[in-house]
Short mmCIF file of C-alpha atoms in Angstrom, two decimals:
data_model
loop_
_atom_site.label_atom_id
_atom_site.label_comp_id
_atom_site.label_asym_id
_atom_site.label_seq_id
_atom_site.Cartn_x
_atom_site.Cartn_y
_atom_site.Cartn_z
CA MET A 1 -0.01 -0.12 0.21
CA PRO A 2 1.52 3.20 -0.55
CA SER A 3 1.65 5.55 1.61
CA SER A 4 -0.31 8.81 1.67
CA PRO A 5 0.51 11.10 -0.71
CA PHE A 6 -1.11 13.90 2.01
CA PRO A 7 1.97 15.92 3.50
CA ARG A 8 3.15 14.72 7.31
CA SER A 9 2.97 17.81 8.54
CA LEU A 10 0.33 19.68 11.24
CA THR A 11 -0.71 23.36 9.75
CA ALA A 12 -1.83 26.31 12.07
CA ALA A 13 -4.27 26.17 11.35
CA ALA A 14 -4.72 22.37 12.65
CA CYS A 15 -3.17 23.68 16.00
CA ALA A 16 -5.32 26.25 16.56
CA ALA A 17 -8.29 23.78 16.12
CA VAL A 18 -7.53 21.57 18.94
CA LEU A 19 -10.56 23.98 20.89
CA VAL A 20 -12.68 22.84 24.52
CA LEU A 21 -16.00 21.38 23.28
CA THR A 22 -19.14 21.84 24.54
CA ALA A 23 -20.88 19.71 26.60
CA ALA A 24 -24.41 21.40 25.88
CA CYS A 25 -24.62 19.13 22.37
CA ALA A 26 -27.67 16.75 23.89
CA GLN A 27 -29.02 16.48 20.46
CA SER A 28 -28.29 15.41 17.30
CA THR A 29 -28.57 18.53 15.72
CA ALA A 30 -26.42 22.03 17.15
CA THR A 31 -27.24 24.65 16.70
CA GLY A 32 -24.56 28.01 17.19
CA SER A 33 -25.63 31.84 18.59
CA THR A 34 -23.38 34.72 19.05
CA ALA A 35 -23.33 34.32 23.73
CA ALA A 36 -24.52 37.83 25.04
CA GLY A 37 -21.95 40.78 24.81
CA SER A 38 -19.27 38.97 22.73
CA ALA A 39 -19.00 40.32 19.05
CA ALA A 40 -21.53 39.42 15.69
CA PRO A 41 -20.64 37.14 13.24
CA PRO A 42 -19.04 39.09 11.01
CA ASN A 43 -20.75 40.24 7.84
CA THR A 44 -20.12 38.03 5.10
CA GLY A 45 -22.15 37.95 2.57
CA THR A 46 -24.44 34.40 4.02
CA SER A 47 -26.32 34.56 6.69
CA ALA A 48 -25.80 32.73 8.98
CA GLY A 49 -28.54 31.26 10.41
CA THR A 50 -29.55 29.81 6.68
CA VAL A 51 -26.23 28.15 6.89
CA THR A 52 -26.64 24.33 7.27
CA ILE A 53 -23.81 22.00 7.89
CA ALA A 54 -24.67 18.01 7.01
CA TYR A 55 -22.20 15.58 8.46
CA VAL A 56 -21.85 12.24 7.41
CA PRO A 57 -20.01 10.49 9.80
CA GLY A 58 -18.24 6.03 8.69
CA VAL A 59 -21.30 5.15 11.37
CA SER A 60 -22.98 6.84 13.98
CA PRO A 61 -23.32 6.43 17.48
CA PHE A 62 -19.35 5.70 18.07
CA PRO A 63 -17.14 7.11 20.32
CA TYR A 64 -14.86 8.82 17.75
CA PHE A 65 -17.29 10.27 15.43
CA ASP A 66 -19.93 12.11 18.65
CA THR A 67 -15.96 12.97 19.57
CA ALA A 68 -15.58 14.48 15.56
CA TYR A 69 -20.27 15.44 15.38
CA ARG A 70 -19.00 17.66 18.81
CA GLY A 71 -15.43 19.30 17.83
CA ALA A 72 -17.84 21.10 14.08
CA ALA A 73 -20.52 22.47 16.99
CA ALA A 74 -18.57 23.91 19.31
CA GLN A 75 -16.47 25.53 15.50
CA ALA A 76 -20.15 26.31 14.78
CA GLU A 77 -21.34 28.38 16.91
CA LYS A 78 -18.48 31.09 16.18
CA TYR A 79 -20.52 31.69 13.21
CA GLY A 80 -23.71 30.63 14.21
CA TYR A 81 -24.23 28.36 11.70
CA THR A 82 -25.75 24.48 11.82
CA VAL A 83 -24.58 21.39 12.44
CA LYS A 84 -26.23 18.51 11.79
CA TYR A 85 -25.36 14.61 12.47
CA VAL A 86 -26.81 12.61 10.18
CA GLY A 87 -27.32 8.87 10.52
CA VAL A 88 -25.62 5.54 9.23
CA PRO A 89 -26.21 2.66 10.80
CA GLN A 90 -23.65 0.58 10.13
CA TYR A 91 -19.85 1.07 8.51
CA ASP A 92 -20.00 -0.19 5.42
CA PRO A 93 -20.32 1.27 2.08
CA THR A 94 -23.71 1.66 1.36
CA ALA A 95 -25.06 2.32 4.82
CA GLN A 96 -22.97 5.45 3.79
CA THR A 97 -24.45 5.85 0.44
CA ASN A 98 -28.08 5.86 1.70
CA ALA A 99 -26.82 7.81 4.17
CA LEU A 100 -25.65 10.10 1.58
CA ASN A 101 -28.24 10.21 -0.84
CA ALA A 102 -31.44 10.93 1.81
CA GLU A 103 -29.68 14.27 3.02
CA LEU A 104 -28.70 15.63 -0.47
CA ALA A 105 -32.48 15.55 -0.56
CA ALA A 106 -31.79 18.90 2.26
CA HIS A 107 -29.58 20.51 0.51
CA PRO A 108 -27.73 21.25 2.72
CA SER A 109 -25.17 25.07 2.45
CA VAL A 110 -21.79 22.77 2.53
CA LEU A 111 -21.14 18.41 2.99
CA LEU A 112 -18.90 17.10 6.17
CA VAL A 113 -18.62 13.75 4.70
CA SER A 114 -15.88 10.88 6.80
CA PRO A 115 -15.54 7.74 3.46
CA VAL A 116 -15.11 4.88 4.96
CA ASP A 117 -13.72 3.81 1.27
CA ASP A 118 -11.81 5.80 -0.91
CA VAL A 119 -13.63 4.76 -4.19
CA ALA A 120 -17.31 3.21 -3.08
CA LEU A 121 -18.49 6.36 -1.56
CA ARG A 122 -17.17 8.56 -4.66
CA PRO A 123 -20.95 8.36 -6.87
CA ALA A 124 -22.06 9.76 -4.12
CA VAL A 125 -19.70 12.99 -2.47
CA GLN A 126 -20.39 14.01 -6.27
CA ARG A 127 -23.48 13.92 -6.48
CA TYR A 128 -23.28 16.87 -3.84
CA ILE A 129 -21.11 18.04 -6.62
CA ASP A 130 -23.11 18.59 -8.73
CA ALA A 131 -26.08 19.58 -6.89
CA GLY A 132 -23.70 22.87 -6.45
CA VAL A 133 -22.41 21.56 -2.84
CA PRO A 134 -19.47 22.44 -1.56
CA VAL A 135 -17.89 19.02 0.24
CA ILE A 136 -14.77 18.25 2.51
CA THR A 137 -13.19 15.22 3.19
CA VAL A 138 -13.24 14.24 7.25
CA GLY A 139 -11.12 11.46 8.80
CA GLY A 140 -10.91 9.79 5.26
CA THR A 141 -10.37 10.82 2.50
CA LEU A 142 -10.84 9.66 -1.54
CA LYS A 143 -8.73 8.41 -4.86
CA ASP A 144 -10.60 10.92 -6.90
CA THR A 145 -10.72 14.29 -5.30
CA SER A 146 -11.20 16.20 -8.44
CA GLY A 147 -14.00 18.94 -7.16
CA VAL A 148 -13.44 18.64 -3.38
CA VAL A 149 -12.83 21.28 -1.62
CA ALA A 150 -10.29 20.37 1.24
CA GLN A 151 -8.79 16.70 2.38
CA ILE A 152 -8.12 16.94 6.33
CA ALA A 153 -7.34 13.73 7.95
CA THR A 154 -5.93 11.70 9.90
CA ASP A 155 -2.31 10.59 9.53
CA ASN A 156 -2.60 7.45 9.94
CA TYR A 157 1.11 6.19 8.54
CA GLN A 158 2.03 8.52 11.23
CA GLY A 159 -0.26 7.16 13.90
CA GLY A 160 1.04 3.93 13.22
CA ARG A 161 4.53 4.28 13.64
CA LEU A 162 3.88 5.36 17.08
CA VAL A 163 2.98 2.41 17.63
CA GLY A 164 6.24 0.61 15.83
CA GLU A 165 8.64 2.34 17.71
CA TYR A 166 6.51 1.68 21.41
CA PHE A 167 6.93 -1.78 21.18
CA GLY A 168 10.83 -0.59 19.75
CA GLU A 169 11.01 0.52 21.89
CA ARG A 170 9.48 -1.97 24.37
CA LEU A 171 10.76 -5.37 23.84
CA LYS A 172 13.99 -3.72 23.27
CA GLY A 173 14.41 -4.55 19.94
CA GLU A 174 13.75 -8.60 19.72
CA GLY A 175 10.26 -10.43 20.24
CA THR A 176 7.39 -11.87 18.14
CA LEU A 177 3.93 -9.55 17.53
CA ALA A 178 0.95 -9.54 16.39
CA VAL A 179 -1.37 -7.24 14.34
CA LEU A 180 -5.13 -7.94 14.03
CA ASN A 181 -7.21 -5.89 11.72
CA ILE A 182 -11.12 -5.83 10.56
CA ALA A 183 -10.84 -6.63 7.10
CA PRO A 184 -8.44 -5.82 3.80
CA GLY A 185 -9.49 -2.55 1.21
CA SER A 186 -10.25 -0.20 4.20
CA SER A 187 -6.73 2.15 3.57
CA THR A 188 -7.28 3.92 6.75
CA ILE A 189 -5.93 0.96 8.72
CA GLU A 190 -3.73 -0.05 5.72
CA ASP A 191 -1.41 3.10 6.33
CA ARG A 192 -1.58 2.34 10.07
CA VAL A 193 -0.16 -1.40 9.63
CA LYS A 194 2.71 -0.11 6.82
CA GLY A 195 3.71 2.48 9.55
CA PHE A 196 3.66 0.31 12.44
CA ALA A 197 5.61 -2.85 9.65
CA ASP A 198 8.25 0.40 8.24
CA VAL A 199 9.73 1.06 10.92
CA LEU A 200 10.30 -1.89 12.66
CA ARG A 201 11.65 -3.11 9.29
CA GLU A 202 14.05 -0.11 9.72
CA LYS A 203 14.58 -0.06 13.25
CA TYR A 204 13.97 -3.06 15.15
CA PRO A 205 14.51 -5.32 11.89
CA LYS A 206 14.59 -8.37 15.11
CA ILE A 207 11.60 -8.18 15.50
CA LYS A 208 9.39 -10.24 13.36
CA VAL A 209 5.54 -10.59 13.37
CA LEU A 210 3.59 -12.70 12.57
CA PRO A 211 0.81 -12.24 9.22
CA GLU A 212 -1.17 -9.70 9.69
CA GLN A 213 -5.19 -11.28 10.84
CA TYR A 214 -8.48 -10.25 9.85
CA ALA A 215 -10.73 -10.96 12.79
CA GLY A 216 -13.73 -8.53 11.23
CA GLY A 217 -16.16 -5.99 13.08
CA ALA A 218 -16.67 -7.19 16.23
CA VAL A 219 -14.86 -7.72 19.50
CA PRO A 220 -16.11 -11.54 19.94
CA GLY A 221 -15.11 -12.26 17.07
CA ASN A 222 -11.60 -11.24 17.31
CA GLN A 223 -10.65 -11.99 21.15
CA GLN A 224 -11.71 -15.95 19.62
CA ALA A 225 -8.58 -15.14 16.68
CA MET A 226 -5.83 -13.74 19.48
CA ARG A 227 -7.73 -16.55 21.44
CA SER A 228 -5.89 -19.12 18.20
CA LEU A 229 -2.51 -16.90 17.84
CA LEU A 230 -2.17 -17.43 21.87
CA LEU A 231 -2.46 -21.20 20.80
CA ALA A 232 -0.62 -21.72 17.39
CA HIS A 233 2.53 -18.82 19.36
CA PRO A 234 3.20 -19.09 22.86
CA GLU A 235 6.00 -16.69 22.03
CA ILE A 236 3.66 -13.39 21.02
CA ASP A 237 5.03 -10.88 23.10
CA GLY A 238 3.15 -8.38 21.68
CA VAL A 239 -0.02 -7.18 20.19
CA PHE A 240 -0.35 -4.19 17.78
CA GLY A 241 -4.83 -4.31 17.48
CA ALA A 242 -5.21 -1.00 14.26
CA ALA A 243 -8.64 -0.98 15.12
CA GLU A 244 -10.59 -0.21 18.22
CA VAL A 245 -12.73 -3.20 18.46
CA ASN A 246 -9.18 -5.53 16.96
CA ALA A 247 -7.39 -4.18 19.96
CA GLU A 248 -10.41 -4.81 23.28
CA GLY A 249 -10.98 -8.22 21.65
CA ALA A 250 -6.85 -8.87 22.11
CA ALA A 251 -7.32 -7.42 25.12
CA ALA A 252 -10.07 -9.65 26.76
CA ALA A 253 -8.27 -12.88 25.24
CA ILE A 254 -5.02 -11.92 26.43
CA ALA A 255 -6.67 -11.63 30.39
CA ALA A 256 -8.27 -14.68 29.75
CA SER A 257 -5.40 -16.25 29.32
CA GLY A 258 -3.87 -14.87 32.76
CA ARG A 259 -1.07 -12.22 29.98
CA THR A 260 -1.78 -9.28 30.90
CA GLY A 261 0.40 -7.46 31.65
CA GLU A 262 3.35 -10.03 29.97
CA ILE A 263 1.76 -9.35 26.32
CA PRO A 264 1.29 -5.51 25.55
CA VAL A 265 -2.14 -4.73 23.74
CA ALA A 266 -1.62 -0.84 21.75
CA ALA A 267 -4.69 0.43 19.76
CA PHE A 268 -4.94 3.46 18.08
CA ASP A 269 -7.56 5.94 18.82
CA ALA A 270 -9.12 6.10 22.35
CA SER A 271 -12.48 6.18 23.45
CA PRO A 272 -14.24 5.53 26.19
CA GLU A 273 -13.87 1.44 26.74
CA GLU A 274 -10.19 1.68 25.96
CA VAL A 275 -9.39 4.55 28.06
CA LYS A 276 -10.91 2.84 30.41
CA GLN A 277 -8.59 -0.68 29.50
CA LEU A 278 -5.55 1.25 29.65
CA LYS A 279 -6.69 2.69 33.46
CA ALA A 280 -6.35 -1.07 34.20
CA GLY A 281 -3.24 -2.18 32.60
CA ARG A 282 -5.09 -4.63 30.16
CA VAL A 283 -4.61 -1.73 27.03
CA ASP A 284 -0.94 0.21 27.18
CA PHE A 285 -0.33 2.26 24.07
CA LEU A 286 -2.69 4.22 22.36
CA SER A 287 -1.97 5.84 19.69
CA VAL A 288 -4.24 8.98 19.81
CA SER A 289 -5.78 10.83 16.29
CA LYS A 290 -7.62 13.88 16.65
CA PRO A 291 -11.23 14.17 15.17
CA ALA A 292 -12.54 17.28 16.78
CA ALA A 293 -9.71 19.15 15.47
CA GLN A 294 -9.87 17.73 11.95
CA LEU A 295 -13.56 19.01 12.05
CA ALA A 296 -13.31 22.36 13.27
CA LEU A 297 -11.03 22.51 11.07
CA ALA A 298 -13.05 21.64 8.65
CA VAL A 299 -16.27 23.69 10.05
CA ASP A 300 -13.59 27.16 10.20
CA TYR A 301 -12.84 25.32 6.40
CA ALA A 302 -16.57 25.43 5.09
CA HIS A 303 -17.12 28.83 6.81
CA ALA A 304 -13.47 30.43 4.42
CA TYR A 305 -15.83 28.73 1.11
CA LEU A 306 -18.84 30.36 2.30
CA THR A 307 -17.91 33.76 2.19
CA GLY A 308 -15.38 33.88 -0.19
CA ASP A 309 -12.19 32.98 0.87
CA LYS A 310 -11.13 29.85 -0.86
CA ALA A 311 -7.21 31.09 -0.63
CA SER A 312 -6.52 29.66 2.87
CA ILE A 313 -8.16 27.58 2.97
CA ARG A 314 -5.58 24.07 2.14
CA PRO A 315 -6.34 21.05 -0.67
CA SER A 316 -5.00 18.87 1.96
CA THR A 317 -4.07 18.21 5.18
CA LEU A 318 -2.98 15.76 7.89
CA VAL A 319 -3.37 15.66 11.18
CA PRO A 320 -0.69 13.29 14.08
CA ASN A 321 -1.47 10.98 16.66
CA VAL A 322 0.02 11.89 19.36
CA GLY A 323 1.32 8.11 21.91
CA VAL A 324 -0.81 7.88 24.70
CA THR A 325 -0.07 5.79 27.66
CA ARG A 326 -0.62 4.91 31.85
CA ASP A 327 1.54 7.83 32.38
CA ASN A 328 0.76 11.07 30.80
CA VAL A 329 -3.44 9.79 30.29
CA ASP A 330 -4.23 12.06 32.81
CA ASP A 331 -1.95 14.39 32.31
CA PRO A 332 -4.34 18.28 31.01
CA ALA A 333 -2.95 17.97 27.43
CA VAL A 334 -4.01 14.85 26.61
CA ALA A 335 -7.03 14.65 28.85
CA PRO A 336 -9.41 16.57 25.71
CA LEU A 337 -7.85 14.26 22.88
CA LEU A 338 -9.90 11.54 24.92
CA TYR A 339 -13.42 10.28 22.76
CA THR A 340 -15.86 10.25 24.10
CA SER A 341 -19.62 8.90 22.85
CA GLY A 342 -22.94 10.97 22.49
CA SER A 343 -23.58 12.91 19.94
#
């Protein structure tokens, strides 16, 4: 899998987008407003009350996407815009396409979408472009970017490299690692695994990586896959769960085998369950992305597009991950990055 074409750097705009999120978004639609005594939104030629930004996540509810939505809602409040959180019942290209097709009838002012497939979602996105709706992809990308205003995504390759560095140092350059994945075909997850593997090949060549195991998108299947790996390879010294369910299933199997603490588990993201398991010692390392910051930046770009400030929009931005362990999980700088459930 080729590495991502985007520059592996975080722009100042993306850094500035790490916001204090509002906890008041109890509904799936949040309307921004101007606080008493604060300046009104600038006169941009766009009536703020008429601007609706639709956000179509990969699946909802889900901690990563719920957190992303709240980042968009908090930033939209600054402009007096409305953000609609569109429901998607399954993490599946067909389900997301259906949600996009249904939302198009409402003709939102801007579409923010987190594509679950970089090819299959292109036709649905094209329908928005053809209808004159500006599109920004967030948290996922499309291979064909023609007509897309901007792409903002996690630097999954860099996040995978963080995992590789963690294991290289933890194992002191020698040992055997397992990798659990959901299914082949996700460029997002493949970039994570590639970054992980590249670090080990470049810096820790004595660490052996077993063939990648595809265990599906549910915890029980991943628990069974890890149980089978432990039986076939009792020498395993660590496991990389490339997605949340992979790590949760692996941690459960390791606990059942009585080897918690002996076999470290590294995971992507920072769901409430992952953070709970990190603090309990069942997961040891989290490579954490910044969904709220990405969506906040997307809202800034939406505002820039609607108000004619297109020169300020970067066509592509990659936002780097942060490594989180039990040593820093409670740090004030880390706490805002941890995901929360509910919209």
